[in-house]
Tab-separated table of C-alpha atoms in Angstrom:
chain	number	residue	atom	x	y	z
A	65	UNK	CA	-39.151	5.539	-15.407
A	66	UNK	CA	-36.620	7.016	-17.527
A	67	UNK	CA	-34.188	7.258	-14.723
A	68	UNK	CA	-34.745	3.744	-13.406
A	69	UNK	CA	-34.429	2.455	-17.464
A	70	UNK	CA	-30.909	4.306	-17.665
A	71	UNK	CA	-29.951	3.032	-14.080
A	72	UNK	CA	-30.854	-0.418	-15.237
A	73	UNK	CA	-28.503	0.162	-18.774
A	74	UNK	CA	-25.295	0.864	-16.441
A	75	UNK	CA	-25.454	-1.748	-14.151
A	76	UNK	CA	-26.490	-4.839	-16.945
A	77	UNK	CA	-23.839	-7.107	-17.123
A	78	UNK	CA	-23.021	-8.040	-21.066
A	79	UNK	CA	-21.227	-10.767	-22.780
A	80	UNK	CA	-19.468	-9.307	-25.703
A	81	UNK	CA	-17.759	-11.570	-28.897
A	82	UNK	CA	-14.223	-9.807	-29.978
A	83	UNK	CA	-13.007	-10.984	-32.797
A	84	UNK	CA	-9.006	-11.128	-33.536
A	85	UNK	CA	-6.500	-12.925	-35.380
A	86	UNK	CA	-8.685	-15.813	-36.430
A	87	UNK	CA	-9.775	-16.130	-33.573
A	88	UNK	CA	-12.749	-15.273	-31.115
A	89	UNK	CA	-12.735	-13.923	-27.657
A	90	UNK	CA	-15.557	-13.549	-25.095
A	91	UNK	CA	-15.039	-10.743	-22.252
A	92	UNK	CA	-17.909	-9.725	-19.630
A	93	UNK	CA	-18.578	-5.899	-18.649
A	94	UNK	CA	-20.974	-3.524	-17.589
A	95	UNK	CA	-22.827	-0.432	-19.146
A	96	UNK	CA	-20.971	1.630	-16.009
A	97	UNK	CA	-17.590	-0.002	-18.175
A	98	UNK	CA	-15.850	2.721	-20.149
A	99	UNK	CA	-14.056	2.001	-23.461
A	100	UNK	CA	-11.156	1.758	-22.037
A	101	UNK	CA	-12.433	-0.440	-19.306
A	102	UNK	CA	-13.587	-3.107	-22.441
A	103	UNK	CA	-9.941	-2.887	-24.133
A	104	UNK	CA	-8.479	-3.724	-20.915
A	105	UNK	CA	-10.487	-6.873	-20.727
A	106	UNK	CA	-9.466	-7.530	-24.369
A	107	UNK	CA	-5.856	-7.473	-23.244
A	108	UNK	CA	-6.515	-10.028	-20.681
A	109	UNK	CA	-7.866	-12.365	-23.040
A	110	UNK	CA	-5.493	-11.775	-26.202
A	111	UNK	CA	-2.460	-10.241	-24.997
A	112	UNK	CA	-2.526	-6.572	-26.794
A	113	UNK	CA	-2.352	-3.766	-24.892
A	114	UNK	CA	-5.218	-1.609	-24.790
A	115	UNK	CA	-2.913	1.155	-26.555
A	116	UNK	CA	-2.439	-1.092	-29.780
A	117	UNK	CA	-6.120	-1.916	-29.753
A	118	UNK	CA	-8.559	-0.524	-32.815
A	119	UNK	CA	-12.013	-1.504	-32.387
A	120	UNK	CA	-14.352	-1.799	-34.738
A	121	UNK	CA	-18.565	-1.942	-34.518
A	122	UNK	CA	-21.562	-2.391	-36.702
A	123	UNK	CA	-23.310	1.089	-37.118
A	124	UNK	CA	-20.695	2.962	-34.360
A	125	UNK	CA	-18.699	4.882	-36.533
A	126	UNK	CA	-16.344	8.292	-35.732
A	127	UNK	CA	-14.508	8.808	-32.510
A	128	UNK	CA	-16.944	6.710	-29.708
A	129	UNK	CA	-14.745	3.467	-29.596
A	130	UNK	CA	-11.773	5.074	-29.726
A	131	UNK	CA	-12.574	7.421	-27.035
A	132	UNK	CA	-11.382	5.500	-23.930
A	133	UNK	CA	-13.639	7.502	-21.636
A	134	UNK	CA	-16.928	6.860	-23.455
A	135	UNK	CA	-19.640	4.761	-21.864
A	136	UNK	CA	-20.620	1.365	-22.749
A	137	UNK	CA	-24.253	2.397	-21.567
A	138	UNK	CA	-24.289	5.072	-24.359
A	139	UNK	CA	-22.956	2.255	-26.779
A	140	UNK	CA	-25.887	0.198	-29.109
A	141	UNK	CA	-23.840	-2.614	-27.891
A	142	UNK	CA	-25.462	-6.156	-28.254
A	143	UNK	CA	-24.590	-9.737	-26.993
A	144	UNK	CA	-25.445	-11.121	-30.536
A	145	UNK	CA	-22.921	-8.979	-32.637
A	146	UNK	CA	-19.588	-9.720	-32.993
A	147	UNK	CA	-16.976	-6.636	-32.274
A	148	UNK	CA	-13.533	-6.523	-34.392
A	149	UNK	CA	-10.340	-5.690	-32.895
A	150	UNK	CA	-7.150	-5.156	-34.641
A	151	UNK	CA	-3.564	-5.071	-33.165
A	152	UNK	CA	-0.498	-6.496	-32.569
A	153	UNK	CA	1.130	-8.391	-29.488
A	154	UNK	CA	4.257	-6.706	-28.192
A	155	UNK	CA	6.076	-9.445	-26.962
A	156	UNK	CA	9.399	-8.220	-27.521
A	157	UNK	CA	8.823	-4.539	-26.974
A	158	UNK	CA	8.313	-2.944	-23.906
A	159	UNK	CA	7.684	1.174	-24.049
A	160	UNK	CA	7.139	3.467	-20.993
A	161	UNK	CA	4.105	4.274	-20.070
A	162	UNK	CA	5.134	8.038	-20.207
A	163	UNK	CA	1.235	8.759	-21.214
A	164	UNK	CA	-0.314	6.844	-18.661
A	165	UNK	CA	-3.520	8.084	-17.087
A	166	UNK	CA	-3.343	9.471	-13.505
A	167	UNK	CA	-5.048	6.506	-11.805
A	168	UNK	CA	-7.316	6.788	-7.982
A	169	UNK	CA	-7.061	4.392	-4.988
A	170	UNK	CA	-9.983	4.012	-3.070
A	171	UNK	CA	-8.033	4.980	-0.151
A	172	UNK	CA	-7.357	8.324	-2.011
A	173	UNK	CA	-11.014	9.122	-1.883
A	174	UNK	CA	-13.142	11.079	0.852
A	175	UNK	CA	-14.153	8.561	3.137
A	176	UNK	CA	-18.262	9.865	2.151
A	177	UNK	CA	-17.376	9.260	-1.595
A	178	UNK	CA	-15.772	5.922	-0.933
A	179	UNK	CA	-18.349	4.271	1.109
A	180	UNK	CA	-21.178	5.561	-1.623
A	181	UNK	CA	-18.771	4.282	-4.283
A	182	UNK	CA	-18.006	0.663	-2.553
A	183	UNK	CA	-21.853	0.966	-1.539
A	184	UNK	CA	-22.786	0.941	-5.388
A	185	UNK	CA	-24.498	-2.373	-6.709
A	186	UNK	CA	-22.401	-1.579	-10.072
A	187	UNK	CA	-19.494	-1.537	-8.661
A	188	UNK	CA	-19.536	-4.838	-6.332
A	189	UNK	CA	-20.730	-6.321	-9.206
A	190	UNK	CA	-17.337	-4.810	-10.970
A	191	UNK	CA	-15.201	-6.239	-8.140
A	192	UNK	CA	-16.886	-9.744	-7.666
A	193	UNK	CA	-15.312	-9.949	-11.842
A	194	UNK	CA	-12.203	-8.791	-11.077
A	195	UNK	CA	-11.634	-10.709	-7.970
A	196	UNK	CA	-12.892	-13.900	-10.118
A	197	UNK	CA	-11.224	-13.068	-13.022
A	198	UNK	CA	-7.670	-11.865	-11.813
A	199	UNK	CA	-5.534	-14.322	-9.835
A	200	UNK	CA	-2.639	-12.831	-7.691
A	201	UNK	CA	0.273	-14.726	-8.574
A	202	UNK	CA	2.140	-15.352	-5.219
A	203	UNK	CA	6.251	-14.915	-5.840
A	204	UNK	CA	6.971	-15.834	-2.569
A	205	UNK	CA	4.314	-16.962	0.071
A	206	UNK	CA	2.977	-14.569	2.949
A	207	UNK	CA	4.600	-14.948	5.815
A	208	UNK	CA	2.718	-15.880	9.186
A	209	UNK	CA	1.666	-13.321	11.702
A	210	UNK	CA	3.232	-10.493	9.214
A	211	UNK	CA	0.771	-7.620	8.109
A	212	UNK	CA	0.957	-6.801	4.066
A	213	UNK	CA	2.068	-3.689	2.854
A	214	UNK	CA	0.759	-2.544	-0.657
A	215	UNK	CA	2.566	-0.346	-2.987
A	216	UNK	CA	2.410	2.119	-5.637
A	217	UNK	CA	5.011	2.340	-8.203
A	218	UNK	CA	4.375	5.381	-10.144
A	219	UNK	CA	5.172	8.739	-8.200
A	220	UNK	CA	5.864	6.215	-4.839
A	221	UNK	CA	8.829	4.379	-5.586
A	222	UNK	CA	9.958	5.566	-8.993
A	223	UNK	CA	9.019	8.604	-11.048
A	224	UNK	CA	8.157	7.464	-14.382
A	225	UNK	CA	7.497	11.182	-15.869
A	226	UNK	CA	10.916	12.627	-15.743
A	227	UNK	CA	13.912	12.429	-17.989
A	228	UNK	CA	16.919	10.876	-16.963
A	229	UNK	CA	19.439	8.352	-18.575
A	230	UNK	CA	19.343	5.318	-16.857
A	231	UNK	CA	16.145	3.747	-14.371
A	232	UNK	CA	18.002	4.231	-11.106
A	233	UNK	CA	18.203	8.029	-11.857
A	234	UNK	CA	14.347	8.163	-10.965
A	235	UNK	CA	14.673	5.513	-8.031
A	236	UNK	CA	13.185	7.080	-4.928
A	237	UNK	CA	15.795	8.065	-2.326
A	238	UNK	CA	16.448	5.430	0.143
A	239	UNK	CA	14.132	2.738	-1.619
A	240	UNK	CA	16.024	-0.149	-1.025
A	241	UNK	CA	16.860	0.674	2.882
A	242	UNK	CA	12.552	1.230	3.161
A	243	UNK	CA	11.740	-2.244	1.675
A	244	UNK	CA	14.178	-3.867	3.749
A	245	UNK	CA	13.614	-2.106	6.535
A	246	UNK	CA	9.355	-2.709	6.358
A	247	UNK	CA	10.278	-6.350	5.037
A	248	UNK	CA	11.029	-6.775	8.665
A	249	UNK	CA	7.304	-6.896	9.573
A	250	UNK	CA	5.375	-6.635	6.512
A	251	UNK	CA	5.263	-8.740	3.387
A	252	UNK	CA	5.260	-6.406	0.400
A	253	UNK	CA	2.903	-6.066	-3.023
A	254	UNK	CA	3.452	-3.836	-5.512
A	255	UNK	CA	0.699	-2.592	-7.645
A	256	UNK	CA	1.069	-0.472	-11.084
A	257	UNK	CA	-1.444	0.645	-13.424
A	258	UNK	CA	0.690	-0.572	-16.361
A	259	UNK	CA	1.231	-3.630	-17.788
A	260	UNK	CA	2.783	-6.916	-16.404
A	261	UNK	CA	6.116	-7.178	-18.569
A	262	UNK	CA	6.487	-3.205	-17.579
A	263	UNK	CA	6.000	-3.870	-13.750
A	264	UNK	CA	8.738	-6.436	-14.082
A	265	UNK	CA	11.257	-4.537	-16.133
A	266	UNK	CA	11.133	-1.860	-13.846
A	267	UNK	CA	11.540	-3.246	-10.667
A	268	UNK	CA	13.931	-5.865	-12.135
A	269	UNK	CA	16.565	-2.744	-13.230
A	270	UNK	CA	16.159	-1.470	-10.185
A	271	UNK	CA	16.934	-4.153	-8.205
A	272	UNK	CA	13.800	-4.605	-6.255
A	273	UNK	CA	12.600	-8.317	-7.669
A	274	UNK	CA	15.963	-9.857	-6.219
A	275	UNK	CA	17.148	-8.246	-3.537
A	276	UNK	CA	18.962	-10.530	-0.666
A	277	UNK	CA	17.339	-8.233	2.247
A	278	UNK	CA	13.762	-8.617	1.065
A	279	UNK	CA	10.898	-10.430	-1.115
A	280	UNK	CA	8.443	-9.318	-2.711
A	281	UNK	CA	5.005	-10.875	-2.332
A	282	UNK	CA	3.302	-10.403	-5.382
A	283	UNK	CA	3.085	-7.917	-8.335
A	284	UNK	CA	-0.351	-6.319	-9.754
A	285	UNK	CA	-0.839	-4.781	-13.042
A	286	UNK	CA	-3.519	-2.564	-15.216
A	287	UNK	CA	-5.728	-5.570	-15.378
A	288	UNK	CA	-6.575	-5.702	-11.800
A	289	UNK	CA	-7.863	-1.750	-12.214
A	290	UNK	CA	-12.128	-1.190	-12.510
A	291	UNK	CA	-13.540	1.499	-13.261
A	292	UNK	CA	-16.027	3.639	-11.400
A	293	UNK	CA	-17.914	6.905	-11.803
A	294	UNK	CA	-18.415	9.387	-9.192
A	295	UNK	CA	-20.307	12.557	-9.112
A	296	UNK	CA	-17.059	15.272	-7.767
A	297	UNK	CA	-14.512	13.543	-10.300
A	298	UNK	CA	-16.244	11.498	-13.501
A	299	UNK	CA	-15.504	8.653	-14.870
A	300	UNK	CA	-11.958	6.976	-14.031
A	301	UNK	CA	-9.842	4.419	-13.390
A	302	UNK	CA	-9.135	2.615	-9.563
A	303	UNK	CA	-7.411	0.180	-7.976
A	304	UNK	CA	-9.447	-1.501	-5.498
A	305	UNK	CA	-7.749	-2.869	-2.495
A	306	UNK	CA	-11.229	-5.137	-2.048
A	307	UNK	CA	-9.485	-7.197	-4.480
A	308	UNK	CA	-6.570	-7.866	-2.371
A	309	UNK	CA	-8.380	-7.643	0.841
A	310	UNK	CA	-10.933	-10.443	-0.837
A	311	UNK	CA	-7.499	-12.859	-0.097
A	312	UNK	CA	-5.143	-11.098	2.607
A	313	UNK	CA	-5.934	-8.430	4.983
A	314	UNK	CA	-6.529	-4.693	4.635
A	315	UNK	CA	-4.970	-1.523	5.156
A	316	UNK	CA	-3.336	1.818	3.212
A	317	UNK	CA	-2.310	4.899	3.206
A	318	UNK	CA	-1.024	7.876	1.084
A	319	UNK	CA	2.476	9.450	1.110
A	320	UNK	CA	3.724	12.602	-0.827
A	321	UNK	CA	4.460	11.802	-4.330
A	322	UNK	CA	7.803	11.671	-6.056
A	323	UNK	CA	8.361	14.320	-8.757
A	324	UNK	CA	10.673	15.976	-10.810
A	325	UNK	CA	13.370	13.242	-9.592
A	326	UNK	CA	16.687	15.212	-10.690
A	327	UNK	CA	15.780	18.357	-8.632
A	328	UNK	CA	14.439	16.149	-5.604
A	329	UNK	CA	16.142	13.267	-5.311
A	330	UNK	CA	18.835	14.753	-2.699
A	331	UNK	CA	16.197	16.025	-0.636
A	332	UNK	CA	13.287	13.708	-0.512
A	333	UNK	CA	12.906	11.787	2.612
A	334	UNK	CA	9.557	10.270	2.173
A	335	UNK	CA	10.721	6.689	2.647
A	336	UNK	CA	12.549	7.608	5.956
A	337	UNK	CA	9.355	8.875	7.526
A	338	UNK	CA	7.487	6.035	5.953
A	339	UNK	CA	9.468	3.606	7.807
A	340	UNK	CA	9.560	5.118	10.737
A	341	UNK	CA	5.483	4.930	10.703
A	342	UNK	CA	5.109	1.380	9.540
A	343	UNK	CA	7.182	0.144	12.504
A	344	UNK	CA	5.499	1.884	14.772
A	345	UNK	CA	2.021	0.583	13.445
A	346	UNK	CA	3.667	-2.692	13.057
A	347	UNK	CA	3.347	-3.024	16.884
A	348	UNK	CA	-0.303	-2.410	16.826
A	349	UNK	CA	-2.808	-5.208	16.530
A	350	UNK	CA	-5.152	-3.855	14.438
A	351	UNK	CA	-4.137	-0.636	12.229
A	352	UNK	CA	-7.994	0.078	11.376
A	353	UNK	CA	-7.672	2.200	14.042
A	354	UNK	CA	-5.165	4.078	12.791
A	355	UNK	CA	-6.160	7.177	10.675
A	356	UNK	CA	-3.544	6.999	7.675
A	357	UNK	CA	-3.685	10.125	6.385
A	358	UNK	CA	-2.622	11.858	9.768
A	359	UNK	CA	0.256	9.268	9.782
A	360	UNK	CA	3.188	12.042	9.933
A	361	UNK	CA	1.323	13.806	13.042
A	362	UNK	CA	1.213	9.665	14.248
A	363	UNK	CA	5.150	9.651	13.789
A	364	UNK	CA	5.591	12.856	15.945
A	365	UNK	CA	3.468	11.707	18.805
A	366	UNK	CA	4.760	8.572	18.862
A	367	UNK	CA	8.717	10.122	19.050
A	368	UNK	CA	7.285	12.414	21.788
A	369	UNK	CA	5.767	9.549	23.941
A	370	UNK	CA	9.192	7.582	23.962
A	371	UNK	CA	11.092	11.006	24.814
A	372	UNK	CA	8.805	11.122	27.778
A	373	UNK	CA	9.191	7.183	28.848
């Protein structure tokens, strides 16, 4: 019974009052919902980043809402009281994300764990939300009979960690001839666990946003994140492709990530490979049958085949 009670806690969908500025705010989440989860939802709604957020609750006092990881379930939250946030909207300012959380895509996941995770009532609860409450904003429209690529930012195209004086320091090698090159036969999304006006700076100094030899789809941010628990790695955060898939088709894959930019930037190749894969699969009718994380051993057989032709 006790089990069944605490199951029952996680997966109960609440209504919570926020008040700020004057005003009040209503956001929905779930016991499974971590802190940070709930500030995120309070940045849709007002505006201020989950970083300038302080939140304040009847009879919680010490570190428990201001411990990002904490779960809602272990909160006395309740529908009928009101919640207090205080912070301030950064319009104007716009700071790296140098402390940013490393974030999991659900095609980072053992397929087992994934399929128990997307099995989860909780958590197709979670994405149902966030599929209803975050609307891709389409930059330029999809092409027909083109597949859709999805990218990373952080570690993918541009390393975010590493010091350098200007943005196209930490570019990824050969970034600009890979988008053009899988523009070709994919339309491209970009997806960043940061915030909107970050997303755009950054691909705006680096020239991705207007580029004559490609277009970008659409950009994601934080807001389109959930988060899940498993039992091998905890509570965290994840982007999950369901949303996307819920309005264009579905695919992904992982590539090495890009470090320590001013020691590897003369020798990192990624993008080359990369390219040379999603042309090849960009012949294939259906890339579910594709295993993605083999996709260099798919780039070697494939160079062998047309040696032999």
């Amino acid at each position: 019974m006790a089990s069944t009670s605490l199951n029952d806690a996680m997966e109960e969908e609440m209504t919570l009052t926020v008040k700020w500025s004057g005003k009040e705010y209503t956001v929905r989440v779930c016991g499974d919902d971590t802190v940070g989860e709930l500030k995120r939802r309070i940045c849709q709604a007002t505006e201020v980043l989950p970083k300038r957020q302080k939140l304040l609750y009847p009879k919680i006092m010490g570190p428990k809402l201001s411990d990002d990881s904490t779960l809602l379930s272990l909160l006395p939250l309740k529908s009928s009281v009101k919640m207090t946030m205080i912070g301030t909207v950064e319009d104007d300012i716009i700071i790296d994300p140098v402390e940013s959380p490393e974030v999991v895509d659900d095609f980072e996941l053992g397929q087992d764990e994934a399929v128990d995770l997307k099995d989860k009532e909780v958590n197709k609860q979670k994405l149902r939300r966030r599929v209803d409450q975050y609307k891709i904003e389409v930059r330029n429209p999809c092409r027909k009979g083109k597949k859709l690529l999805v990218l990373d930012i952080d570690y993918t195209l541009f390393d975010h960690r590493s010091p350098a004086e200007n943005p196209l320091q930490l570019m990824r090698p050969y970034l600009h001839e890979f988008l053009a090159a899988a523009y070709a036969e994919y339309d491209i999304m970009i997806w960043s666990a940061t915030s909107m006006k970050w997303v755009e700076l950054k691909m705006g100094q680096l020239g991705v946003l207007n580029n004559p030899n490609y277009k970008i789809t659409a950009l994601l941010d934080h807001l389109a994140m959930i988060t899940v628990q498993s039992d091998s790695r905890g509570v965290f955060d994840c982007k999950p492709l369901g949303l996307i898939w819920a309005q264009f088709p579905k695919n992904g894959l992982t590539i090495r990530p890009f470090r320590k930019a001013h020691s590897n930037r003369e020798n990192d190749k990624e993008l080359v490979k990369l390219t040379q894969y999603l042309l090849s699969a960009a012949e294939l009718d259906d890339l579910s049958v594709l295993d993605h994380r083999s996709w260099e051993s798919y780039i070697e057989d494939n160079s062998k085949r047309r040696r032999r032709v």
